[in-house]
Structures are given as structure tokens and as C-alpha cells.
Amino acid sequence: MKRVKVSRKAHFNAAHRLYRKDWTDAQNEVHFGKCSNPHFHGHNYELIVSVTGDIDPDTGYVMDMKVLKDHIKAEVEDAFDHKNLNIEVPEFADLIPTAENIVVVIHQKLKKILTPGQELEVVLYETPRNFVSYSE
Amino acid sequence: MKRVKVSRKAHFNAAHRLYRKDWTDAQNEVHFGKCSNPHFHGHNYELIVSVTGDIDPDTGYVMDMKVLKDHIKAEVEDAFDHKNLNIEVPEFADLIPTAENIVVVIHQKLKKILTPGQELEVVLYETPRNFVSYSE
Amino acid sequence: MKRVKVSRKAHFNAAHRLYRKDWTDAQNEVHFGKCSNPHFHGHNYELIVSVTGDIDPDTGYVMDMKVLKDHIKAEVEDAFDHKNLNIEVPEFADLIPTAENIVVVIHQKLKKILTPGQELEVVLYETPRNFVSYSE
Amino acid sequence: MKRVKVSRKAHFNAAHRLYRKDWTDAQNEVHFGKCSNPHFHGHNYELIVSVTGDIDPDTGYVMDMKVLKDHIKAEVEDAFDHKNLNIEVPEFADLIPTAENIVVVIHQKLKKILTPGQELEVVLYETPRNFVSYSE
Amino acid sequence: MKRVKVSRKAHFNAAHRLYRKDWTDAQNEVHFGKCSNPHFHGHNYELIVSVTGDIDPDTGYVMDMKVLKDHIKAEVEDAFDHKNLNIEVPEFADLIPTAENIVVVIHQKLKKILTPGQELEVVLYETPRNFVSYSE
Amino acid sequence: MKRVKVSRKAHFNAAHRLYRKDWTDAQNEVHFGKCSNPHFHGHNYELIVSVTGDIDPDTGYVMDMKVLKDHIKAEVEDAFDHKNLNIEVPEFADLIPTAENIVVVIHQKLKKILTPGQELEVVLYETPRNFVSYSE
């Protein structure tokens, strides 16, 4: 059976700041620069979610893209879009919302949609010039 | 003499919220939806600045793109990048930071760089799907 | 009052063929080449709808982008998406669905959403390399 | 010797519908939604073909990109462009033309161009938001 | 009759340098910076050619895109692609090949394809971040 | 510990030609076509540099993107931008500057920035349609 990767783009907008509560403002400034601005800044996060699996011979699908789109909306867009990641998203109460940590959190939220034998990769663009990828 | 439009792309990231201080939270929610989130959200703003003018026969330039780039950095990027527009940018102390109002403010800040006979257009992408344009 | 152009991207997928019923297949082949294939071909049409108008001083909006998005969905996406333009879209029963004619039809369907003093421009990408624009 | 992946973009436009002949229209509607429209719909398919192999020390090439471009034209563009995949492309006479099945068929058509030790990956964008990848 | 703008993208790669023969190297360095490098540098020039005119009611076309594509190939791509603009393109023997001057030259070469009542606009991207536009 | 790939885009413009000194012009023309033009041509090279490594639990970073950006500027942009690769970049004194060879040279220059356990991938776009990738 042929193993294909299917990918879907999505997006959300959010505010965040990078800082550690146990560091002083000066320490945070040294490590995170203007990303530690206490008044927050924000991004249009663009997301590419990919599921690799066998083609179902009955439908020709690895996964119905509409189902994948709906999962991404329920798990990621509804939870993150137009939110302040530090204040309003529980996963980041004690986790710095760097792109690296966000992509791992999204991966953990989405992997429940996989059927046995499928694999998940998540790519997250924080800006059009900076992006991160995670699979396991 | 030939009249050409020269354009330069730039970008900044910022947090904002859309709301009126003289409206209740419920009124703001009606008019601005999730954009009125009191904890802010944010965007990667992409900018296209265009100057229309005559080609200087000595240099073949309407305006040196490096000079235009430096003006955009000084007037827009240094003032807006990684900032909270509502709290940290004085122009929005009493002006709602919608894309429409931001593009007009950027136009006002940049038009001082023009020489006589030149015209300025500013396009601002708030997301890859929503953008605004202003010239006068 | 400041006059700003606000733009929103949308998209739909459709099948079409270019031909005249009163011409022979050979004549259609001469004028429309492989676009006249009787079995149809198709495109991902990408759309940019722009409304130019005054900024409402109460909201900072020319038009609420969410309202514009909903109008585009109701008037264009619901009518054209995943359709055969020649067979299933009444406007093209007697009109060749070239990009030029499609963009004029979309403009006519959307101009009802304007308030007095507003202007409408529609840009339609038939492919990433070919596109058309119409305003009146 | 250094092993490098070289990639070339290409594109074709086509009509298709997703359905099984042994299912009723209602069953097809359940599984394929509006993609099962009996009048067809269509896409601008964008293609990325990648060949991984050793750099030829005489030329500095893994594969001459012009040769790769010509192979893609002969094997894929001439066969699929401006066609109805269900009716006019023999490979889909008994195979549902989902993006997954199309990318595997393209891979099979192109792998004959490889020399020993080279590997082939094909990525197919059905829309700017949905795409699939296959290698073996 | 409806007046529509039809646009076609094209591209060419070329080497160039910006300098005046009657200036010293030091003067050229002051005005053109690293763009005056005597050993040349180069760009992927991306081009958007737009023709505005009435829709022909017989065909639904302003201009057959294939004809426009062929004109661009004959007048621009064959003349400029993989060339050194300063040395090999006669129009720049005594004209500095800035983006502004190149876009005007391309406009002059293409305007012969217009029929009465049509207008021509040319946009030239020198890099993805710098571009120029010309119409008359 | 989670292993994430972080990626940063960069760019430079350069002139080059593809040829072997020990071949005649006619032989070079056969193998490299118009890319062997003795007067050079050029490109806007777009670069994606990716570092895969463990997330530092103190900062949530695999690598500070600003540091990665500065390394790319020092090692690649300052060395290649607005240069003639054949004449002015020592690495290509005896190596044909094909995209394949350029991407390997960039990889060699950048791998010194890695800490133990990190991996490096470099993708180089020679044009928007042709690109190469290298990792080791």
C-alpha cells in the first residue's frame, strides 16, 4: 500500500511575550530582547499540519482534508486565535511561548486525531522569515 | 521625463486591540468581535511603501531604495516593531488601531521624505488575507 | 475624512471550458486552443475584493472585514465553488466564462454591498500567472 | 561525494470529480461532499519534483534542471494539462483522482528518468492550502 | 462595453552593474554602493505585464493570454534572459540599467503590441522586496 | 527532551556563469547552455537555513533566531551578496558555482555554528522555480 503525506495550511493571530517569571526584567531583556516587551507583541501564525499514512483503497484518501481542517479548527484555531498566549492559553501558564514550545504543544493536541500507523508533522511560521517544525 | 513608481517591502510585528474607551465591553464585542479581546492579540504587519516621481537622469533612480529602506526603518519599524500599538505608540492613544487608521498614520509619518512632485502610497497587510491601501 | 481601500482575499475552485455554441469545434480550437476541451478543465480561482471609502470615525473601519468576507461567501463562493461554470452557474449560460467575463460578473454580484460613496474593485487570478482586474 | 536534492516547480490545470462508480450518488456525496459534483470542478495543480543524488564532479550538477524540466513536460504536463482527469487520462479510468492517487501516478511516470542511486520525491499542491507528498 | 485589465507574469535572469562611465569608481561607489561592483551582480527579474482594454464580445477576451505570453517572450525574455544588461543589451549601452530604466525600456518594447484604445502597465520586481511600475 | 527544527530565511544577489576552464566555449555551451554566457548572468538567491536540536528548557529556544540571523549575515550574505561568484568568492575559484555546489559551500561555512547534537540543513532557491537542499 502506498504511504503518502497529506498537508493542510491553517492560521491564527495571537499576542505573546517571551520571559521567565523567575528572571528580572533585565535578565529577560538580555535573553529575549524586544520579544520580552511586558506590553506584548504579536504574530500571524501560519500552520502546516501533515499526516503521513496509507492511502485508503476505498476512498483514495489518507485522511479526508475536510476532517483534518475541522480538527485543526477545533484543537488549534478555536483555542489560540485572537488570544494572548501567555494569559489565556493554559498550556503556556508555565511554559515560555517560543515558536519551539508552541509547535510541540500543537503537535500534542493534534496527535489524538491519528489512526494507528499514521504519523504527524507540524510546521509553524511565526513570521514569513522564521519557522519551526516538529514530528515524533 | 518618465514618471515611475518605486516600491519597497518592509515589516513589523505588534500587538493591538480594537475598542473604544467610551463603550462598554459588550458594545465593543458587538462592533469588534474577538478583535476587542482585552488581553490583546497581534499580527505580522507587512508593508509596501511606493513613491511615484520622475527618474533622475543622473542616477536613473526615482529614489535610492536604500534611502527609502532607511526612512521606513526610522519612521515605522523602530516606532512600531514588537510594540503594543494601543499602549506604546502615541498616535494610537486616542485613535483605534484598525488597519485603516494605521495605514493613514504611516502615510503621515513617511510623507516628509518626499521631494516636490513625488507622491506616496502605502499598502499594509494585517494578515496575508486582509490589507488596506492609502494615498493622497 | 480619509479615503482608504480595504481588500480581502477569497477563493473558489471550478471547472469550465471556453467555446461558442455557434462555432464548430474546429473554430473553437482555433480561438481557444486547449481551453476549449469539451471535457472541461479547471482552476483554483483566487479573488481579491477591494472596497474604497471613507473611514467611519466611530469604528475606524471602512467596512468590517468580517462582513465583507461573509458577503463574498454568500455571493461568490457559495455560487461558484466546486461548480461547473458553463453548466451550473446561470450567468454563464450564454456568456463565455473567460476570466474577463467572470470578473465582471463577480463585480456585478458584489456591488450591491456598497454604501453611497464607496467604490469596488475585483481582481481574479485564474492561475498564479494570469489574472484580471475590473472596477467601474 | 556530496548528495544533494534538486527541485523543480511545474504546473498543470485539470478538471476532476471524486466518486466511485459502484456507489450511489448519495454514498458519493457522503464520502466526497461537493468534490463528487457530477459536472466536475477543477484545480491549478502545482508540482514540485525533487531528485536526490550525487553531484557529478564534471558538471557540478545532480541533474541538468533543463532536462528535468523537459521530462516533467513530456510525462506530466503534456498528459494532464487542460484535461479531464477522469475521462481523458487512462491512469484514472479505474482509480479515483484524489491528490494522493495523482501524486503516486506522477511518481510512477517520472521514476524512469532516474539513474542508479538517485531518489525521487513528488509534492503536489491541489490548492494553495492542500498538498500531498510521495517518495519511495 | 466593459473595460478590463488582463495581466501576465513572466521572468528573466540577468547580470548588471550601476555606474556612470563619466564618474570615477569612488563617485560611483558613493551613489550606487555595492550595486556599482565592477564585476557585476545579478537578479531574477519577475515581470507583470498588464493590458487594459475592452472585452471582445466574440471571444470574451481583452487579449488572448497566449498571444500576450508570446509577445513577452519575443520582446523581453529572448532579449534579456541570461544576459549581461550593460554589455549585451543595446538599450543600456548609454543608459544605467536601474530597475526604473529597465521598466521604461520594457514598456517601450511592448507597447507596439497594443491595439487602439488599449493601455499598457509594466511592473518589474528586481528582488522580492524591491519593485517598480510604469504606465503612460 | 523535544527535538525541533528551527528555520530562518535570508537572501543575497550575485552574478555567476557555469563553465569549465579546461573545456572550449563550444563544449561549455553544450553542457551549460545560456548559463555559460561569458558575460555572466545573475540571480536573487533565497536561502533557508535550518538547525535541528533539543529545546533548551531555560529559554524555550533551540537557537536564538537573532543569533542564527547574525551568523548567516556574517558567513553568507557579507561574503556573497552583490558579488561575482566566479571572480570574487574564493571557494569558486576552482569549483563551478552551480546551485548544488553553492549549497554545499554554504553548509560548510555554517556548520561551525552548531553545538554538539545539532544538525544543519540548507535550502537554496536559485530562482523561484529551481532550488536545491543539502544536509549531512
PDB file of N, CA, C and O in Angstrom, chain C residues 15-65:
ATOM      1  N   ALA C  15     -14.741  24.140 -12.625  1.00  0.00           N
ATOM      2  CA  ALA C  15     -14.419  23.651 -13.967  1.00  0.00           C
ATOM      3  C   ALA C  15     -15.031  24.616 -14.975  1.00  0.00           C
ATOM      4  O   ALA C  15     -16.035  25.287 -14.689  1.00  0.00           O
ATOM      5  N   HIS C  16     -14.441  24.707 -16.150  1.00  0.00           N
ATOM      6  CA  HIS C  16     -15.049  25.487 -17.233  1.00  0.00           C
ATOM      7  C   HIS C  16     -14.471  25.035 -18.569  1.00  0.00           C
ATOM      8  O   HIS C  16     -13.558  24.239 -18.643  1.00  0.00           O
ATOM      9  N   ARG C  17     -15.085  25.495 -19.648  1.00  0.00           N
ATOM     10  CA  ARG C  17     -14.459  25.418 -20.961  1.00  0.00           C
ATOM     11  C   ARG C  17     -14.822  26.705 -21.697  1.00  0.00           C
ATOM     12  O   ARG C  17     -15.846  27.343 -21.424  1.00  0.00           O
ATOM     13  N   LEU C  18     -13.965  27.082 -22.622  1.00  0.00           N
ATOM     14  CA  LEU C  18     -14.186  28.291 -23.413  1.00  0.00           C
ATOM     15  C   LEU C  18     -14.611  27.861 -24.818  1.00  0.00           C
ATOM     16  O   LEU C  18     -13.845  27.184 -25.512  1.00  0.00           O
ATOM     17  N   TYR C  19     -15.842  28.220 -25.201  1.00  0.00           N
ATOM     18  CA  TYR C  19     -16.300  27.882 -26.555  1.00  0.00           C
ATOM     19  C   TYR C  19     -17.572  28.660 -26.845  1.00  0.00           C
ATOM     20  O   TYR C  19     -18.243  29.154 -25.934  1.00  0.00           O
ATOM     21  N   ARG C  20     -17.889  28.787 -28.107  1.00  0.00           N
ATOM     22  CA  ARG C  20     -19.148  29.381 -28.559  1.00  0.00           C
ATOM     23  C   ARG C  20     -19.991  28.280 -29.186  1.00  0.00           C
ATOM     24  O   ARG C  20     -19.509  27.521 -30.030  1.00  0.00           O
ATOM     25  N   LYS C  21     -21.244  28.246 -28.786  1.00  0.00           N
ATOM     26  CA  LYS C  21     -22.141  27.202 -29.317  1.00  0.00           C
ATOM     27  C   LYS C  21     -22.338  27.349 -30.823  1.00  0.00           C
ATOM     28  O   LYS C  21     -22.599  26.371 -31.523  1.00  0.00           O
ATOM     29  N   ASP C  22     -22.227  28.587 -31.324  1.00  0.00           N
ATOM     30  CA  ASP C  22     -22.476  28.827 -32.755  1.00  0.00           C
ATOM     31  C   ASP C  22     -21.221  28.645 -33.608  1.00  0.00           C
ATOM     32  O   ASP C  22     -21.247  28.930 -34.803  1.00  0.00           O
ATOM     33  N   TRP C  23     -20.134  28.175 -33.000  1.00  0.00           N
ATOM     34  CA  TRP C  23     -18.926  27.898 -33.772  1.00  0.00           C
ATOM     35  C   TRP C  23     -18.719  26.386 -33.810  1.00  0.00           C
ATOM     36  O   TRP C  23     -19.119  25.662 -32.896  1.00  0.00           O
ATOM     37  N   THR C  24     -18.048  25.902 -34.836  1.00  0.00           N
ATOM     38  CA  THR C  24     -17.688  24.473 -34.898  1.00  0.00           C
ATOM     39  C   THR C  24     -16.568  24.193 -33.896  1.00  0.00           C
ATOM     40  O   THR C  24     -15.894  25.118 -33.417  1.00  0.00           O
ATOM     41  N   ASP C  25     -16.368  22.915 -33.591  1.00  0.00           N
ATOM     42  CA  ASP C  25     -15.248  22.531 -32.722  1.00  0.00           C
ATOM     43  C   ASP C  25     -13.934  23.058 -33.289  1.00  0.00           C
ATOM     44  O   ASP C  25     -13.062  23.521 -32.539  1.00  0.00           O
ATOM     45  N   ALA C  26     -13.786  22.996 -34.610  1.00  0.00           N
ATOM     46  CA  ALA C  26     -12.534  23.452 -35.219  1.00  0.00           C
ATOM     47  C   ALA C  26     -12.353  24.955 -35.003  1.00  0.00           C
ATOM     48  O   ALA C  26     -11.251  25.411 -34.671  1.00  0.00           O
ATOM     49  N   GLN C  27     -13.430  25.728 -35.168  1.00  0.00           N
ATOM     50  CA  GLN C  27     -13.332  27.187 -34.922  1.00  0.00           C
ATOM     51  C   GLN C  27     -12.989  27.465 -33.463  1.00  0.00           C
ATOM     52  O   GLN C  27     -12.170  28.325 -33.161  1.00  0.00           O
ATOM     53  N   ASN C  28     -13.643  26.739 -32.558  1.00  0.00           N
ATOM     54  CA  ASN C  28     -13.347  26.942 -31.138  1.00  0.00           C
ATOM     55  C   ASN C  28     -11.890  26.604 -30.823  1.00  0.00           C
ATOM     56  O   ASN C  28     -11.234  27.326 -30.068  1.00  0.00           O
ATOM     57  N   GLU C  29     -11.398  25.536 -31.439  1.00  0.00           N
ATOM     58  CA  GLU C  29      -9.999  25.140 -31.245  1.00  0.00           C
ATOM     59  C   GLU C  29      -9.045  26.253 -31.713  1.00  0.00           C
ATOM     60  O   GLU C  29      -8.050  26.555 -31.048  1.00  0.00           O
ATOM     61  N   VAL C  30      -9.388  26.869 -32.834  1.00  0.00           N
ATOM     62  CA  VAL C  30      -8.540  27.952 -33.350  1.00  0.00           C
ATOM     63  C   VAL C  30      -8.497  29.120 -32.358  1.00  0.00           C
ATOM     64  O   VAL C  30      -7.436  29.679 -32.077  1.00  0.00           O
ATOM     65  N   HIS C  31      -9.647  29.497 -31.836  1.00  0.00           N
ATOM     66  CA  HIS C  31      -9.688  30.684 -30.974  1.00  0.00           C
ATOM     67  C   HIS C  31      -9.306  30.404 -29.528  1.00  0.00           C
ATOM     68  O   HIS C  31      -8.759  31.271 -28.850  1.00  0.00           O
ATOM     69  N   PHE C  32      -9.639  29.233 -29.013  1.00  0.00           N
ATOM     70  CA  PHE C  32      -9.472  28.993 -27.577  1.00  0.00           C
ATOM     71  C   PHE C  32      -8.466  27.881 -27.258  1.00  0.00           C
ATOM     72  O   PHE C  32      -8.220  27.597 -26.087  1.00  0.00           O
ATOM     73  N   GLY C  33      -7.913  27.237 -28.292  1.00  0.00           N
ATOM     74  CA  GLY C  33      -6.888  26.214 -28.066  1.00  0.00           C
ATOM     75  C   GLY C  33      -7.392  25.137 -27.113  1.00  0.00           C
ATOM     76  O   GLY C  33      -8.562  24.751 -27.148  1.00  0.00           O
ATOM     77  N   LYS C  34      -6.500  24.667 -26.216  1.00  0.00           N
ATOM     78  CA  LYS C  34      -6.870  23.576 -25.317  1.00  0.00           C
ATOM     79  C   LYS C  34      -7.884  24.016 -24.259  1.00  0.00           C
ATOM     80  O   LYS C  34      -8.468  23.189 -23.587  1.00  0.00           O
ATOM     81  N   CYS C  35      -8.117  25.337 -24.141  1.00  0.00           N
ATOM     82  CA  CYS C  35      -9.161  25.815 -23.221  1.00  0.00           C
ATOM     83  C   CYS C  35     -10.563  25.450 -23.709  1.00  0.00           C
ATOM     84  O   CYS C  35     -11.534  25.596 -22.969  1.00  0.00           O
ATOM     85  N   SER C  36     -10.666  25.016 -24.976  1.00  0.00           N
ATOM     86  CA  SER C  36     -11.995  24.646 -25.496  1.00  0.00           C
ATOM     87  C   SER C  36     -12.275  23.154 -25.333  1.00  0.00           C
ATOM     88  O   SER C  36     -13.322  22.679 -25.790  1.00  0.00           O
ATOM     89  N   ASN C  37     -11.402  22.414 -24.690  1.00  0.00           N
ATOM     90  CA  ASN C  37     -11.588  20.966 -24.455  1.00  0.00           C
ATOM     91  C   ASN C  37     -13.036  20.667 -24.017  1.00  0.00           C
ATOM     92  O   ASN C  37     -13.476  21.137 -22.963  1.00  0.00           O
ATOM     93  N   PRO C  38     -13.788  19.877 -24.803  1.00  0.00           N
ATOM     94  CA  PRO C  38     -15.207  19.610 -24.490  1.00  0.00           C
ATOM     95  C   PRO C  38     -15.408  18.876 -23.164  1.00  0.00           C
ATOM     96  O   PRO C  38     -16.517  18.865 -22.626  1.00  0.00           O
ATOM     97  N   HIS C  39     -14.349  18.241 -22.645  1.00  0.00           N
ATOM     98  CA  HIS C  39     -14.476  17.540 -21.360  1.00  0.00           C
ATOM     99  C   HIS C  39     -14.159  18.445 -20.171  1.00  0.00           C
ATOM    100  O   HIS C  39     -14.067  17.978 -19.052  1.00  0.00           O
ATOM    101  N   PHE C  40     -13.929  19.722 -20.431  1.00  0.00           N
ATOM    102  CA  PHE C  40     -13.662  20.709 -19.364  1.00  0.00           C
ATOM    103  C   PHE C  40     -12.241  20.582 -18.783  1.00  0.00           C
ATOM    104  O   PHE C  40     -11.590  19.569 -18.925  1.00  0.00           O
ATOM    105  N   HIS C  41     -11.789  21.670 -18.198  1.00  0.00           N
ATOM    106  CA  HIS C  41     -10.600  21.677 -17.337  1.00  0.00           C
ATOM    107  C   HIS C  41     -10.968  22.601 -16.164  1.00  0.00           C
ATOM    108  O   HIS C  41     -12.140  22.977 -16.051  1.00  0.00           O
ATOM    109  N   GLY C  42     -10.024  22.951 -15.294  1.00  0.00           N
ATOM    110  CA  GLY C  42     -10.452  23.745 -14.145  1.00  0.00           C
ATOM    111  C   GLY C  42      -9.340  24.538 -13.518  1.00  0.00           C
ATOM    112  O   GLY C  42      -8.170  24.432 -13.918  1.00  0.00           O
ATOM    113  N   HIS C  43      -9.709  25.331 -12.540  1.00  0.00           N
ATOM    114  CA  HIS C  43      -8.769  26.242 -11.896  1.00  0.00           C
ATOM    115  C   HIS C  43      -9.106  26.416 -10.415  1.00  0.00           C
ATOM    116  O   HIS C  43     -10.247  26.238 -10.004  1.00  0.00           O
ATOM    117  N   ASN C  44      -8.077  26.803  -9.644  1.00  0.00           N
ATOM    118  CA  ASN C  44      -8.276  27.399  -8.324  1.00  0.00           C
ATOM    119  C   ASN C  44      -8.331  28.905  -8.536  1.00  0.00           C
ATOM    120  O   ASN C  44      -7.295  29.532  -8.749  1.00  0.00           O
ATOM    121  N   TYR C  45      -9.496  29.469  -8.515  1.00  0.00           N
ATOM    122  CA  TYR C  45      -9.610  30.911  -8.696  1.00  0.00           C
ATOM    123  C   TYR C  45      -9.335  31.610  -7.364  1.00  0.00           C
ATOM    124  O   TYR C  45      -9.971  31.285  -6.355  1.00  0.00           O
ATOM    125  N   GLU C  46      -8.390  32.545  -7.373  1.00  0.00           N
ATOM    126  CA  GLU C  46      -8.107  33.351  -6.190  1.00  0.00           C
ATOM    127  C   GLU C  46      -8.647  34.761  -6.468  1.00  0.00           C
ATOM    128  O   GLU C  46      -8.478  35.287  -7.571  1.00  0.00           O
ATOM    129  N   LEU C  47      -9.273  35.356  -5.472  1.00  0.00           N
ATOM    130  CA  LEU C  47     -10.050  36.571  -5.650  1.00  0.00           C
ATOM    131  C   LEU C  47      -9.558  37.612  -4.655  1.00  0.00           C
ATOM    132  O   LEU C  47      -9.309  37.294  -3.496  1.00  0.00           O
ATOM    133  N   ILE C  48      -9.407  38.876  -5.120  1.00  0.00           N
ATOM    134  CA  ILE C  48      -9.151  39.981  -4.195  1.00  0.00           C
ATOM    135  C   ILE C  48     -10.242  41.019  -4.411  1.00  0.00           C
ATOM    136  O   ILE C  48     -10.362  41.584  -5.500  1.00  0.00           O
ATOM    137  N   VAL C  49     -11.051  41.232  -3.383  1.00  0.00           N
ATOM    138  CA  VAL C  49     -12.163  42.190  -3.451  1.00  0.00           C
ATOM    139  C   VAL C  49     -11.776  43.414  -2.632  1.00  0.00           C
ATOM    140  O   VAL C  49     -11.423  43.297  -1.457  1.00  0.00           O
ATOM    141  N   SER C  50     -11.832  44.593  -3.258  1.00  0.00           N
ATOM    142  CA  SER C  50     -11.417  45.835  -2.586  1.00  0.00           C
ATOM    143  C   SER C  50     -12.547  46.862  -2.599  1.00  0.00           C
ATOM    144  O   SER C  50     -13.138  47.121  -3.643  1.00  0.00           O
ATOM    145  N   VAL C  51     -12.793  47.443  -1.439  1.00  0.00           N
ATOM    146  CA  VAL C  51     -13.792  48.499  -1.295  1.00  0.00           C
ATOM    147  C   VAL C  51     -13.063  49.770  -0.865  1.00  0.00           C
ATOM    148  O   VAL C  51     -12.323  49.761   0.124  1.00  0.00           O
ATOM    149  N   THR C  52     -13.253  50.852  -1.632  1.00  0.00           N
ATOM    150  CA  THR C  52     -12.651  52.132  -1.278  1.00  0.00           C
ATOM    151  C   THR C  52     -13.747  53.047  -0.730  1.00  0.00           C
ATOM    152  O   THR C  52     -14.802  53.191  -1.346  1.00  0.00           O
ATOM    153  N   GLY C  53     -13.469  53.627   0.450  1.00  0.00           N
ATOM    154  CA  GLY C  53     -14.469  54.515   1.039  1.00  0.00           C
ATOM    155  C   GLY C  53     -13.872  55.276   2.203  1.00  0.00           C
ATOM    156  O   GLY C  53     -12.696  55.112   2.540  1.00  0.00           O
ATOM    157  N   ASP C  54     -14.694  56.110   2.820  1.00  0.00           N
ATOM    158  CA  ASP C  54     -14.230  56.899   3.962  1.00  0.00           C
ATOM    159  C   ASP C  54     -14.147  56.022   5.206  1.00  0.00           C
ATOM    160  O   ASP C  54     -14.961  55.114   5.407  1.00  0.00           O
ATOM    161  N   ILE C  55     -13.182  56.329   6.077  1.00  0.00           N
ATOM    162  CA  ILE C  55     -13.094  55.655   7.371  1.00  0.00           C
ATOM    163  C   ILE C  55     -14.228  56.172   8.263  1.00  0.00           C
ATOM    164  O   ILE C  55     -14.403  57.375   8.416  1.00  0.00           O
ATOM    165  N   ASP C  56     -14.995  55.256   8.823  1.00  0.00           N
ATOM    166  CA  ASP C  56     -16.048  55.621   9.787  1.00  0.00           C
ATOM    167  C   ASP C  56     -15.352  56.052  11.085  1.00  0.00           C
ATOM    168  O   ASP C  56     -14.658  55.243  11.708  1.00  0.00           O
ATOM    169  N   PRO C  57     -15.524  57.311  11.514  1.00  0.00           N
ATOM    170  CA  PRO C  57     -14.771  57.756  12.697  1.00  0.00           C
ATOM    171  C   PRO C  57     -15.187  57.020  13.984  1.00  0.00           C
ATOM    172  O   PRO C  57     -14.402  56.970  14.938  1.00  0.00           O
ATOM    173  N   ASP C  58     -16.379  56.433  14.020  1.00  0.00           N
ATOM    174  CA  ASP C  58     -16.806  55.701  15.222  1.00  0.00           C
ATOM    175  C   ASP C  58     -16.056  54.387  15.403  1.00  0.00           C
ATOM    176  O   ASP C  58     -15.821  53.946  16.528  1.00  0.00           O
ATOM    177  N   THR C  59     -15.729  53.714  14.294  1.00  0.00           N
ATOM    178  CA  THR C  59     -15.154  52.368  14.395  1.00  0.00           C
ATOM    179  C   THR C  59     -13.740  52.274  13.822  1.00  0.00           C
ATOM    180  O   THR C  59     -13.050  51.275  14.062  1.00  0.00           O
ATOM    181  N   GLY C  60     -13.328  53.264  13.052  1.00  0.00           N
ATOM    182  CA  GLY C  60     -12.033  53.160  12.396  1.00  0.00           C
ATOM    183  C   GLY C  60     -12.051  52.224  11.202  1.00  0.00           C
ATOM    184  O   GLY C  60     -10.999  51.894  10.653  1.00  0.00           O
ATOM    185  N   TYR C  61     -13.240  51.770  10.799  1.00  0.00           N
ATOM    186  CA  TYR C  61     -13.387  50.843   9.667  1.00  0.00           C
ATOM    187  C   TYR C  61     -13.916  51.573   8.429  1.00  0.00           C
ATOM    188  O   TYR C  61     -14.781  52.452   8.549  1.00  0.00           O
ATOM    189  N   VAL C  62     -13.476  51.180   7.241  1.00  0.00           N
ATOM    190  CA  VAL C  62     -14.213  51.498   6.014  1.00  0.00           C
ATOM    191  C   VAL C  62     -15.383  50.526   5.906  1.00  0.00           C
ATOM    192  O   VAL C  62     -16.509  50.902   5.601  1.00  0.00           O
ATOM    193  N   MET C  63     -15.086  49.266   6.145  1.00  0.00           N
ATOM    194  CA  MET C  63     -16.109  48.221   6.160  1.00  0.00           C
ATOM    195  C   MET C  63     -15.550  47.116   7.037  1.00  0.00           C
ATOM    196  O   MET C  63     -14.359  46.789   6.949  1.00  0.00           O
ATOM    197  N   ASP C  64     -16.386  46.545   7.893  1.00  0.00           N
ATOM    198  CA  ASP C  64     -15.959  45.439   8.740  1.00  0.00           C
ATOM    199  C   ASP C  64     -15.521  44.278   7.839  1.00  0.00           C
ATOM    200  O   ASP C  64     -16.313  43.784   7.039  1.00  0.00           O
ATOM    201  N   MET C  65     -14.257  43.848   7.946  1.00  0.00           N
ATOM    202  CA  MET C  65     -13.727  42.794   7.077  1.00  0.00           C
ATOM    203  C   MET C  65     -14.533  41.496   7.216  1.00  0.00           C
ATOM    204  O   MET C  65     -14.613  40.714   6.274  1.00  0.00           O
TER     205      MET C  65
END
